[in-house]
Coordinates of C-alpha atoms in Angstrom, one line a residue:
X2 CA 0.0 0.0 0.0
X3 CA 1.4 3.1 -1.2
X4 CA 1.3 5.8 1.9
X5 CA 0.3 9.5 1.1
X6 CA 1.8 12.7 1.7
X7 CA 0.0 16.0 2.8
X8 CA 0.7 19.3 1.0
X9 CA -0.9 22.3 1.7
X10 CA -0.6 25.6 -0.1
X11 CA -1.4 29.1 1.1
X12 CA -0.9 32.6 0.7
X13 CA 1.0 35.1 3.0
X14 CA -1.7 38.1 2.3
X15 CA 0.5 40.8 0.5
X16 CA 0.6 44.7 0.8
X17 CA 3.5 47.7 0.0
X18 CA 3.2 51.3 -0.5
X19 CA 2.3 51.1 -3.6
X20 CA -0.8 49.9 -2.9
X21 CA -2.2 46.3 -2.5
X22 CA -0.9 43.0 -4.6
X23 CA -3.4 40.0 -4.7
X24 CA -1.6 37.0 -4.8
X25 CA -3.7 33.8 -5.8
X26 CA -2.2 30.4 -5.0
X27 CA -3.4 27.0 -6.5
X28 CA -4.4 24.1 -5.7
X29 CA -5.3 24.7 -2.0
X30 CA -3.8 21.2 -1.0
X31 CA -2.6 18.1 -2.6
X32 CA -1.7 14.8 -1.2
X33 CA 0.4 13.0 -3.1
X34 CA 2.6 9.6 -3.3
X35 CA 6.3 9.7 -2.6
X36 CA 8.1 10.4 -5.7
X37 CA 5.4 12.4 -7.7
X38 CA 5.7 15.9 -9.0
X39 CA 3.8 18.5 -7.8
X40 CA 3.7 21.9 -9.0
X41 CA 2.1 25.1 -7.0
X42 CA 1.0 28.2 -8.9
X43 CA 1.1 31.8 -7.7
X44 CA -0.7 34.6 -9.6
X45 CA 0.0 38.3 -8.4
X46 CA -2.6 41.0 -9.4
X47 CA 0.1 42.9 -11.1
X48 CA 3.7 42.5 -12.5
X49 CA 6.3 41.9 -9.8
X50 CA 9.5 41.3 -11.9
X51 CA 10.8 37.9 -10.4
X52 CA 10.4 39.3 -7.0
X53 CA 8.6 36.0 -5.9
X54 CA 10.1 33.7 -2.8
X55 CA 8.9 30.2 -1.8
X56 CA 8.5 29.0 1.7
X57 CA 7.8 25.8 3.7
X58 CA 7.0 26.0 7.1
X59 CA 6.2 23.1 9.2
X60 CA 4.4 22.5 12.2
X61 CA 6.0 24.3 15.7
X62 CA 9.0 25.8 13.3
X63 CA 9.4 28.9 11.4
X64 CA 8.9 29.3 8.0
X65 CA 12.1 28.8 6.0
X66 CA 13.0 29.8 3.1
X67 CA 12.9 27.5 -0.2
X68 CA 13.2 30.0 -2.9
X69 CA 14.6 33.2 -3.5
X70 CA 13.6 35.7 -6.3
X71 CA 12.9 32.2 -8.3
X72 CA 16.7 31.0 -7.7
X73 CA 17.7 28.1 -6.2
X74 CA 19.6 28.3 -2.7
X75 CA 22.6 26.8 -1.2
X76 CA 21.7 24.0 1.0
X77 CA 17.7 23.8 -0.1
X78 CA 17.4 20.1 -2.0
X79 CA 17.5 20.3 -5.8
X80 CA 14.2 18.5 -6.1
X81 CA 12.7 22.5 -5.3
X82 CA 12.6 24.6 -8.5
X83 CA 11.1 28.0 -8.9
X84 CA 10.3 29.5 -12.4
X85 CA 8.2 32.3 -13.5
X86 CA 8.3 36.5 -13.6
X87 CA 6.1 39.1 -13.5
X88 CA 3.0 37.7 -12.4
X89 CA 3.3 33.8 -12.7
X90 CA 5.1 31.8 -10.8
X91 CA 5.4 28.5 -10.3
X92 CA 7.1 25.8 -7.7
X93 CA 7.9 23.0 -8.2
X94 CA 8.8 19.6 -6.0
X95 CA 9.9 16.9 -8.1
X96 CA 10.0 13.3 -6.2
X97 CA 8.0 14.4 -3.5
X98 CA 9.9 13.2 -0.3
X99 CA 7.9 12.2 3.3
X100 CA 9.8 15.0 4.6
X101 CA 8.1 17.5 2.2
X102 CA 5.1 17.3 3.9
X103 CA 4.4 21.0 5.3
X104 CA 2.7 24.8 4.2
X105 CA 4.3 25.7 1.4
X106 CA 4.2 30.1 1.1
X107 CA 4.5 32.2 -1.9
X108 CA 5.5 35.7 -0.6
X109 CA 6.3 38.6 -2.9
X110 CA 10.2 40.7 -1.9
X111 CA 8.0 43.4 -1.4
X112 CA 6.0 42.1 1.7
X113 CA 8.2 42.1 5.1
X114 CA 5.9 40.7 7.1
X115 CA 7.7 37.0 7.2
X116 CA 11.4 38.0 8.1

């Protein structure tokens, strides 16, 4: 019997001076088998650049950091890729892992509110 894993997706709610960014995430949560792909969407209301940053938190711990401005980072498996600009962006988890289980955050540069 093949065991599931738990994803869940959300959105850190966004705001600057500049006035408000909507940021829409998708799909809300996935479960999925070990080894699958899964890939998590994140639509901003306007153009950001590639000013989008990926986070996992899981539960009792602090969210940490996956992705920076879509770029990989040192020490963060390669199995996490981030792609996209302006106002599309994507992660992706390729061979989903047991340890993978957790909130996953998209959360524009512009937005503080996490550090």
């Amino acid at each position: 019997m093949q065991k599931w894993i738990q994803l869940y997706f959300t959105v850190k709610t966004q705001c600057c001076s500049s006035g408000d960014i909507i940021l829409t995430q998708s799909p809300g949560a996935q479960s999925v088998v070990p080894g699958q792909t899964v890939s998590i969407r994140c639509k901003a209301s306007r153009s950001i650049g590639d000013d989008m940053n990926w986070y996992l938190q899981k539960p009792g711990e602090p969210p940490k950091l996956l992705i920076y401005d879509t770029t990989y980072l040192s020490g963060i498996p390669g199995r996490f890729t981030g792609s996209g600009s302006n106002s599309d962006f994507t992660l992706t988890i390729s061979g989903v892992q047991a340890e993978d289980a957790a909130v996953y955050y998209c959360k524009g540069e512009f937005d503080s509110s996490l550090h």
